[in-house]
PDB file of C-alpha atoms and ligand atoms in Angstrom:
ATOM      1  CA  UNK A   1      13.260  14.372  13.578  1.00  0.00           C
ATOM      2  CA  UNK A   2      10.335  13.488  11.319  1.00  0.00           C
ATOM      3  CA  UNK A   3      10.943  16.467   9.060  1.00  0.00           C
ATOM      4  CA  UNK A   4      14.604  15.503   8.615  1.00  0.00           C
ATOM      5  CA  UNK A   5      13.709  11.871   8.021  1.00  0.00           C
ATOM      6  CA  UNK A   6      11.195  12.918   5.379  1.00  0.00           C
ATOM      7  CA  UNK A   7      13.831  15.071   3.727  1.00  0.00           C
ATOM      8  CA  UNK A   8      16.248  12.164   3.509  1.00  0.00           C
ATOM      9  CA  UNK A   9      13.540   9.768   2.260  1.00  0.00           C
ATOM     10  CA  UNK A  10      12.647  12.373  -0.362  1.00  0.00           C
ATOM     11  CA  UNK A  11      16.285  12.590  -1.470  1.00  0.00           C
ATOM     12  CA  UNK A  12      16.456   8.827  -1.795  1.00  0.00           C
ATOM     13  CA  UNK A  13      13.216   8.779  -3.814  1.00  0.00           C
ATOM     14  CA  UNK A  14      14.563  11.433  -6.178  1.00  0.00           C
ATOM     15  CA  UNK A  15      17.862   9.621  -6.618  1.00  0.00           C
ATOM     16  CA  UNK A  16      16.088   6.340  -7.390  1.00  0.00           C
ATOM     17  CA  UNK A  17      13.779   8.093  -9.886  1.00  0.00           C
ATOM     18  CA  UNK A  18      16.795   9.680 -11.551  1.00  0.00           C
ATOM     19  CA  UNK A  19      18.580   6.323 -11.839  1.00  0.00           C
ATOM     20  CA  UNK A  20      15.470   4.771 -13.366  1.00  0.00           C
ATOM     21  CA  UNK A  21      14.766   7.679 -15.714  1.00  0.00           C
ATOM     22  CA  UNK A  22      11.404   8.233 -14.032  1.00  0.00           C
ATOM     23  CA  UNK A  23       9.728  11.481 -13.105  1.00  0.00           C
ATOM     24  CA  UNK A  24       9.351  12.109  -9.371  1.00  0.00           C
ATOM     25  CA  UNK A  25       5.609  12.620  -9.886  1.00  0.00           C
ATOM     26  CA  UNK A  26       5.226   8.949 -10.883  1.00  0.00           C
ATOM     27  CA  UNK A  27       5.977   7.776  -7.335  1.00  0.00           C
ATOM     28  CA  UNK A  28       3.736   8.480  -4.361  1.00  0.00           C
ATOM     29  CA  UNK A  29       4.957   8.215  -0.793  1.00  0.00           C
ATOM     30  CA  UNK A  30       2.576   6.616   1.697  1.00  0.00           C
ATOM     31  CA  UNK A  31       3.691   7.418   5.253  1.00  0.00           C
ATOM     32  CA  UNK A  32       3.037   4.277   7.277  1.00  0.00           C
ATOM     33  CA  UNK A  33       1.788   5.547  10.616  1.00  0.00           C
ATOM     34  CA  UNK A  34       0.777   2.295  12.335  1.00  0.00           C
ATOM     35  CA  UNK A  35       1.412   2.262  16.112  1.00  0.00           C
ATOM     36  CA  UNK A  36       2.515   5.930  15.988  1.00  0.00           C
ATOM     37  CA  UNK A  37       0.848   8.634  18.088  1.00  0.00           C
ATOM     38  CA  UNK A  38      -1.270  11.347  16.511  1.00  0.00           C
ATOM     39  CA  UNK A  39       1.376  14.008  17.326  1.00  0.00           C
ATOM     40  CA  UNK A  40       3.814  12.285  14.982  1.00  0.00           C
ATOM     41  CA  UNK A  41       1.213  12.163  12.236  1.00  0.00           C
ATOM     42  CA  UNK A  42       0.616  15.892  12.769  1.00  0.00           C
ATOM     43  CA  UNK A  43       4.323  16.506  12.264  1.00  0.00           C
ATOM     44  CA  UNK A  44       4.312  14.613   8.994  1.00  0.00           C
ATOM     45  CA  UNK A  45       1.202  16.541   7.951  1.00  0.00           C
ATOM     46  CA  UNK A  46       2.886  19.855   8.812  1.00  0.00           C
ATOM     47  CA  UNK A  47       5.819  18.775   6.628  1.00  0.00           C
ATOM     48  CA  UNK A  48       3.374  18.443   3.724  1.00  0.00           C
ATOM     49  CA  UNK A  49       2.527  14.736   3.722  1.00  0.00           C
ATOM     50  CA  UNK A  50      -1.054  13.780   2.827  1.00  0.00           C
ATOM     51  CA  UNK A  51      -0.969  10.013   2.227  1.00  0.00           C
ATOM     52  CA  UNK A  52      -1.012   7.904   5.378  1.00  0.00           C
ATOM     53  CA  UNK A  53      -1.125   4.124   5.607  1.00  0.00           C
ATOM     54  CA  UNK A  54      -2.424   2.007   8.466  1.00  0.00           C
ATOM     55  CA  UNK A  55      -2.651  -1.756   8.780  1.00  0.00           C
ATOM     56  CA  UNK A  56      -5.423  -1.986  11.354  1.00  0.00           C
ATOM     57  CA  UNK A  57      -8.985  -0.763  10.908  1.00  0.00           C
ATOM     58  CA  UNK A  58      -9.197   0.325  14.556  1.00  0.00           C
ATOM     59  CA  UNK A  59      -6.283   2.707  14.099  1.00  0.00           C
ATOM     60  CA  UNK A  60      -7.778   4.415  11.052  1.00  0.00           C
ATOM     61  CA  UNK A  61     -11.114   4.728  12.840  1.00  0.00           C
ATOM     62  CA  UNK A  62      -9.442   6.265  15.893  1.00  0.00           C
ATOM     63  CA  UNK A  63      -6.952   8.598  14.198  1.00  0.00           C
ATOM     64  CA  UNK A  64      -8.860   9.877  11.181  1.00  0.00           C
ATOM     65  CA  UNK A  65     -11.249  12.168  13.131  1.00  0.00           C
ATOM     66  CA  UNK A  66      -8.284  13.648  15.046  1.00  0.00           C
ATOM     67  CA  UNK A  67      -6.443  14.807  11.928  1.00  0.00           C
ATOM     68  CA  UNK A  68      -7.180  17.158   9.010  1.00  0.00           C
ATOM     69  CA  UNK A  69      -9.767  15.943   6.537  1.00  0.00           C
ATOM     70  CA  UNK A  70      -7.548  16.257   3.462  1.00  0.00           C
ATOM     71  CA  UNK A  71      -5.466  13.210   4.392  1.00  0.00           C
ATOM     72  CA  UNK A  72      -5.857  10.155   2.166  1.00  0.00           C
ATOM     73  CA  UNK A  73      -5.879   7.029   4.329  1.00  0.00           C
ATOM     74  CA  UNK A  74      -4.645   3.821   2.737  1.00  0.00           C
ATOM     75  CA  UNK A  75      -5.593   0.480   4.268  1.00  0.00           C
ATOM     76  CA  UNK A  76      -2.435  -1.586   3.775  1.00  0.00           C
ATOM     77  CA  UNK A  77      -2.852  -4.436   6.256  1.00  0.00           C
ATOM     78  CA  UNK A  78      -4.664  -7.742   6.321  1.00  0.00           C
ATOM     79  CA  UNK A  79      -8.384  -7.026   6.420  1.00  0.00           C
ATOM     80  CA  UNK A  80     -11.013  -9.192   8.061  1.00  0.00           C
ATOM     81  CA  UNK A  81     -14.418  -9.329   6.428  1.00  0.00           C
ATOM     82  CA  UNK A  82     -16.199  -8.253   9.597  1.00  0.00           C
ATOM     83  CA  UNK A  83     -14.136  -5.000   9.682  1.00  0.00           C
ATOM     84  CA  UNK A  84     -14.879  -3.891   6.130  1.00  0.00           C
ATOM     85  CA  UNK A  85     -17.972  -1.887   7.009  1.00  0.00           C
ATOM     86  CA  UNK A  86     -16.022   0.278   9.462  1.00  0.00           C
ATOM     87  CA  UNK A  87     -13.311   1.208   6.977  1.00  0.00           C
ATOM     88  CA  UNK A  88     -15.243   1.465   3.726  1.00  0.00           C
ATOM     89  CA  UNK A  89     -15.935   5.213   3.968  1.00  0.00           C
ATOM     90  CA  UNK A  90     -12.594   6.072   5.597  1.00  0.00           C
ATOM     91  CA  UNK A  91      -9.948   4.618   3.299  1.00  0.00           C
ATOM     92  CA  UNK A  92      -9.309   5.834  -0.251  1.00  0.00           C
ATOM     93  CA  UNK A  93      -7.763   2.522  -1.278  1.00  0.00           C
ATOM     94  CA  UNK A  94      -7.484  -1.012   0.086  1.00  0.00           C
ATOM     95  CA  UNK A  95      -4.092  -2.542  -0.769  1.00  0.00           C
ATOM     96  CA  UNK A  96      -4.552  -5.970   0.734  1.00  0.00           C
ATOM     97  CA  UNK A  97      -7.246  -7.964  -1.052  1.00  0.00           C
ATOM     98  CA  UNK A  98      -6.199 -11.599  -1.120  1.00  0.00           C
ATOM     99  CA  UNK A  99      -9.428 -13.535  -1.667  1.00  0.00           C
ATOM    100  CA  UNK A 100     -12.612 -13.335  -3.690  1.00  0.00           C
ATOM    101  CA  UNK A 101     -14.623 -13.597  -0.460  1.00  0.00           C
ATOM    102  CA  UNK A 102     -13.001 -10.424   0.881  1.00  0.00           C
ATOM    103  CA  UNK A 103     -13.495  -8.658  -2.462  1.00  0.00           C
ATOM    104  CA  UNK A 104     -17.181  -9.618  -2.389  1.00  0.00           C
ATOM    105  CA  UNK A 105     -17.580  -8.146   1.075  1.00  0.00           C
ATOM    106  CA  UNK A 106     -15.851  -4.909   0.028  1.00  0.00           C
ATOM    107  CA  UNK A 107     -18.086  -4.799  -3.039  1.00  0.00           C
ATOM    108  CA  UNK A 108     -21.239  -5.235  -0.981  1.00  0.00           C
ATOM    109  CA  UNK A 109     -20.268  -2.603   1.583  1.00  0.00           C
ATOM    110  CA  UNK A 110     -19.146  -0.133  -1.089  1.00  0.00           C
ATOM    111  CA  UNK A 111     -22.438  -0.456  -2.935  1.00  0.00           C
ATOM    112  CA  UNK A 112     -24.274   0.009   0.354  1.00  0.00           C
ATOM    113  CA  UNK A 113     -22.222   3.158   1.068  1.00  0.00           C
ATOM    114  CA  UNK A 114     -22.742   4.432  -2.481  1.00  0.00           C
ATOM    115  CA  UNK A 115     -19.096   4.533  -3.481  1.00  0.00           C
ATOM    116  CA  UNK A 116     -16.525   2.776  -5.641  1.00  0.00           C
ATOM    117  CA  UNK A 117     -13.463   1.529  -3.753  1.00  0.00           C
ATOM    118  CA  UNK A 118     -10.140   1.195  -5.586  1.00  0.00           C
ATOM    119  CA  UNK A 119      -8.547  -2.088  -4.509  1.00  0.00           C
ATOM    120  CA  UNK A 120      -5.203  -3.789  -5.039  1.00  0.00           C
ATOM    121  CA  UNK A 121      -4.542  -7.495  -5.002  1.00  0.00           C
ATOM    122  CA  UNK A 122      -1.885  -8.523  -2.526  1.00  0.00           C
ATOM    123  CA  UNK A 123       0.510 -10.940  -4.177  1.00  0.00           C
ATOM    124  CA  UNK A 124       2.852 -13.165  -2.195  1.00  0.00           C
ATOM    125  CA  UNK A 125       5.612 -12.654  -4.740  1.00  0.00           C
ATOM    126  CA  UNK A 126       8.283 -14.566  -2.840  1.00  0.00           C
ATOM    127  CA  UNK A 127       5.992 -17.434  -1.848  1.00  0.00           C
ATOM    128  CA  UNK A 128       6.669 -16.974   1.859  1.00  0.00           C
ATOM    129  CA  UNK A 129       4.662 -19.296   4.132  1.00  0.00           C
ATOM    130  CA  UNK A 130       4.147 -16.571   6.708  1.00  0.00           C
ATOM    131  CA  UNK A 131       2.718 -13.985   4.338  1.00  0.00           C
ATOM    132  CA  UNK A 132      -0.785 -13.200   3.209  1.00  0.00           C
ATOM    133  CA  UNK A 133      -1.408 -12.752  -0.480  1.00  0.00           C
ATOM    134  CA  UNK A 134      -2.243 -14.815  -3.526  1.00  0.00           C
ATOM    135  CA  UNK A 135       0.309 -16.739  -5.556  1.00  0.00           C
ATOM    136  CA  UNK A 136       1.440 -14.923  -8.706  1.00  0.00           C
ATOM    137  CA  UNK A 137      -0.067 -17.628 -10.914  1.00  0.00           C
ATOM    138  CA  UNK A 138      -3.495 -17.226  -9.258  1.00  0.00           C
ATOM    139  CA  UNK A 139      -3.582 -13.462  -9.653  1.00  0.00           C
ATOM    140  CA  UNK A 140      -5.145 -13.176 -13.102  1.00  0.00           C
ATOM    141  CA  UNK A 141      -8.052 -15.458 -12.197  1.00  0.00           C
ATOM    142  CA  UNK A 142      -8.746 -13.395  -9.085  1.00  0.00           C
ATOM    143  CA  UNK A 143      -8.574 -10.167 -11.114  1.00  0.00           C
ATOM    144  CA  UNK A 144     -11.111 -11.560 -13.595  1.00  0.00           C
ATOM    145  CA  UNK A 145     -13.481 -12.666 -10.846  1.00  0.00           C
ATOM    146  CA  UNK A 146     -13.186  -9.316  -9.056  1.00  0.00           C
ATOM    147  CA  UNK A 147     -13.678  -7.308 -12.236  1.00  0.00           C
ATOM    148  CA  UNK A 148     -17.283  -8.442 -12.341  1.00  0.00           C
ATOM    149  CA  UNK A 149     -18.119  -7.024  -8.899  1.00  0.00           C
ATOM    150  CA  UNK A 150     -19.877  -3.658  -8.496  1.00  0.00           C
ATOM    151  CA  UNK A 151     -18.543  -1.050  -6.068  1.00  0.00           C
ATOM    152  CA  UNK A 152     -14.876  -1.888  -6.515  1.00  0.00           C
ATOM    153  CA  UNK A 153     -12.274  -1.031  -9.115  1.00  0.00           C
ATOM    154  CA  UNK A 154      -9.279  -3.305  -9.524  1.00  0.00           C
ATOM    155  CA  UNK A 155      -6.475  -0.748  -9.643  1.00  0.00           C
ATOM    156  CA  UNK A 156      -3.315  -2.796  -9.410  1.00  0.00           C
ATOM    157  CA  UNK A 157      -1.096  -5.064  -7.354  1.00  0.00           C
ATOM    158  CA  UNK A 158       0.654  -4.864  -4.005  1.00  0.00           C
ATOM    159  CA  UNK A 159       3.382  -6.950  -2.431  1.00  0.00           C
ATOM    160  CA  UNK A 160       5.275  -7.126   0.834  1.00  0.00           C
ATOM    161  CA  UNK A 161       8.729  -8.395  -0.020  1.00  0.00           C
ATOM    162  CA  UNK A 162      10.743 -10.456   2.464  1.00  0.00           C
ATOM    163  CA  UNK A 163      12.658  -8.717   5.204  1.00  0.00           C
ATOM    164  CA  UNK A 164      16.260  -8.437   4.056  1.00  0.00           C
ATOM    165  CA  UNK A 165      19.514  -6.675   4.827  1.00  0.00           C
ATOM    166  CA  UNK A 166      20.274  -6.485   1.120  1.00  0.00           C
ATOM    167  CA  UNK A 167      17.502  -4.855  -0.921  1.00  0.00           C
ATOM    168  CA  UNK A 168      18.949  -6.286  -4.147  1.00  0.00           C
ATOM    169  CA  UNK A 169      17.640  -9.697  -3.112  1.00  0.00           C
ATOM    170  CA  UNK A 170      14.094  -8.319  -3.477  1.00  0.00           C
ATOM    171  CA  UNK A 171      14.614  -6.970  -6.990  1.00  0.00           C
ATOM    172  CA  UNK A 172      13.405 -10.179  -8.695  1.00  0.00           C
ATOM    173  CA  UNK A 173      10.142 -10.095  -6.706  1.00  0.00           C
ATOM    174  CA  UNK A 174       9.478  -6.466  -7.622  1.00  0.00           C
ATOM    175  CA  UNK A 175      10.280  -7.183 -11.250  1.00  0.00           C
ATOM    176  CA  UNK A 176       7.971 -10.188 -11.212  1.00  0.00           C
ATOM    177  CA  UNK A 177       5.117  -8.080  -9.808  1.00  0.00           C
ATOM    178  CA  UNK A 178       5.694  -5.443 -12.459  1.00  0.00           C
ATOM    179  CA  UNK A 179       5.684  -8.049 -15.240  1.00  0.00           C
ATOM    180  CA  UNK A 180       2.534  -9.623 -13.841  1.00  0.00           C
ATOM    181  CA  UNK A 181       0.851  -6.220 -13.817  1.00  0.00           C
ATOM    182  CA  UNK A 182       1.888  -5.454 -17.408  1.00  0.00           C
ATOM    183  CA  UNK A 183       0.687  -8.880 -18.495  1.00  0.00           C
ATOM    184  CA  UNK A 184      -2.738  -8.470 -16.859  1.00  0.00           C
ATOM    185  CA  UNK A 185      -3.051  -4.938 -18.215  1.00  0.00           C
ATOM    186  CA  UNK A 186      -2.442  -6.250 -21.723  1.00  0.00           C
ATOM    187  CA  UNK A 187      -5.597  -8.392 -21.435  1.00  0.00           C
ATOM    188  CA  UNK A 188      -7.735  -5.201 -21.279  1.00  0.00           C
ATOM    189  CA  UNK A 189     -10.237  -6.606 -18.804  1.00  0.00           C
ATOM    190  CA  UNK A 190     -13.257  -4.324 -18.219  1.00  0.00           C
ATOM    191  CA  UNK A 191     -13.200  -2.440 -14.891  1.00  0.00           C
ATOM    192  CA  UNK A 192      -9.496  -3.252 -14.380  1.00  0.00           C
ATOM    193  CA  UNK A 193      -6.879  -0.557 -14.897  1.00  0.00           C
ATOM    194  CA  UNK A 194      -3.677  -1.835 -13.223  1.00  0.00           C
ATOM    195  CA  UNK A 195      -2.282   1.672 -12.778  1.00  0.00           C
ATOM    196  CA  UNK A 196      -0.954   1.071  -9.247  1.00  0.00           C
ATOM    197  CA  UNK A 197       2.071  -0.960  -8.168  1.00  0.00           C
ATOM    198  CA  UNK A 198       2.338  -0.721  -4.384  1.00  0.00           C
ATOM    199  CA  UNK A 199       5.748  -2.064  -3.419  1.00  0.00           C
ATOM    200  CA  UNK A 200       8.826  -1.038  -1.458  1.00  0.00           C
ATOM    201  CA  UNK A 201       9.241  -0.258   2.251  1.00  0.00           C
ATOM    202  CA  UNK A 202      11.979   1.428   4.297  1.00  0.00           C
ATOM    203  CA  UNK A 203      14.588  -1.210   3.515  1.00  0.00           C
ATOM    204  CA  UNK A 204      13.973  -1.636  -0.190  1.00  0.00           C
ATOM    205  CA  UNK A 205      11.950   1.233  -1.670  1.00  0.00           C
ATOM    206  CA  UNK A 206      14.729   2.455  -3.939  1.00  0.00           C
ATOM    207  CA  UNK A 207      14.945  -0.900  -5.690  1.00  0.00           C
ATOM    208  CA  UNK A 208      11.130  -0.973  -5.887  1.00  0.00           C
ATOM    209  CA  UNK A 209      11.135   2.459  -7.564  1.00  0.00           C
ATOM    210  CA  UNK A 210      13.751   1.279 -10.037  1.00  0.00           C
ATOM    211  CA  UNK A 211      11.440  -1.651 -10.818  1.00  0.00           C
ATOM    212  CA  UNK A 212       8.346   0.487 -11.372  1.00  0.00           C
ATOM    213  CA  UNK A 213       6.652   1.115  -8.006  1.00  0.00           C
ATOM    214  CA  UNK A 214       3.976   3.828  -8.162  1.00  0.00           C
ATOM    215  CA  UNK A 215       3.304   3.782  -4.406  1.00  0.00           C
ATOM    216  CA  UNK A 216       5.929   3.084  -1.759  1.00  0.00           C
ATOM    217  CA  UNK A 217       4.978   2.459   1.871  1.00  0.00           C
ATOM    218  CA  UNK A 218       7.523   3.837   4.324  1.00  0.00           C
ATOM    219  CA  UNK A 219       7.182   3.667   8.113  1.00  0.00           C
ATOM    220  CA  UNK A 220      10.398   3.184  10.068  1.00  0.00           C
ATOM    221  CA  UNK A 221      12.410   5.451   7.783  1.00  0.00           C
ATOM    222  CA  UNK A 222      10.105   8.360   8.670  1.00  0.00           C
ATOM    223  CA  UNK A 223       8.837   7.673  12.193  1.00  0.00           C
ATOM    224  CA  UNK A 224      11.549   5.421  13.664  1.00  0.00           C
ATOM    225  CA  UNK A 225      11.292   1.896  14.977  1.00  0.00           C
ATOM    226  CA  UNK A 226       7.879   0.695  16.094  1.00  0.00           C
ATOM    227  CA  UNK A 227       7.283  -0.476  19.632  1.00  0.00           C
ATOM    228  CA  UNK A 228       4.528  -3.064  19.925  1.00  0.00           C
ATOM    229  CA  UNK A 229       2.956  -3.675  23.274  1.00  0.00           C
TER     230      UNK A 229
HETATM  231  C1  PLP B 301       4.487  -1.716   8.383  1.00  0.00           C
HETATM  232  C2  PLP B 301       4.275  -1.801   6.925  1.00  0.00           C
HETATM  233  C3  PLP B 301       5.062  -1.055   6.022  1.00  0.00           C
HETATM  234  C4  PLP B 301       6.193  -0.131   6.435  1.00  0.00           C
HETATM  235  O1  PLP B 301       7.316  -0.849   6.849  1.00  0.00           O
HETATM  236  P1  PLP B 301       8.694  -0.119   7.193  1.00  0.00           P
HETATM  237  O2  PLP B 301       9.702  -1.189   7.052  1.00  0.00           O
HETATM  238  O3  PLP B 301       8.555   0.391   8.594  1.00  0.00           O
HETATM  239  O4  PLP B 301       8.880   0.990   6.225  1.00  0.00           O
HETATM  240  C5  PLP B 301       4.766  -1.163   4.672  1.00  0.00           C
HETATM  241  N1  PLP B 301       3.767  -1.946   4.226  1.00  0.00           N
HETATM  242  C6  PLP B 301       2.995  -2.673   5.058  1.00  0.00           C
HETATM  243  C7  PLP B 301       1.903  -3.513   4.500  1.00  0.00           C
HETATM  244  C8  PLP B 301       3.220  -2.626   6.430  1.00  0.00           C
HETATM  245  O5  PLP B 301       2.440  -3.349   7.245  1.00  0.00           O
END
């Protein structure tokens, strides 16, 4: 099932790239494996996938040693400061930085571990009450404050768009994130490269690709519905 799902996701990615006049290599697929058993991750690995995303530190810590070492683990979920130390040497990127305090903790732990962590700022593009993330108009200030910290590299922006039946309704939020990224990039802030736009999930990744996503995060479309207990 997973192999077929991946094939159909891949077809949809290619079609969206073609519509947008983008090369397939500009878009990276992060397989969102949260709540899914290791056997399913092994299937995705066997099908050639190497980018996995988890939203809880405990799950990365548990699953990473059970799977091949050439997987890149992306931390995509809300991160508590007291969990940073556990994940700092396991994730290749943290997508969900939404405060200077969290960025400072990541910076401190990265320096301690002797590495530089690429981080994205999570932007609440639709202004939803229930969502984490900074307001679009606060993003540049946070980027500037984070740029001064050692041990991290500000690599771009991430957003979780509202749940919707009609992906077109999320197009304005994706476009806004893209414009915000271009605008910040144009300021040429030291230690900030803005090369990553992490946006688009199972229900809306094609629209996100059309609007410039470099990383899409797809769970349900690959692994099926999640059961939370
Ligand atoms: C769960 C999750 C996804 C994947 O969602 P699907 O709708 O299952 O594709 C993407 N991004 C984040 C941050 C998530 O927590």
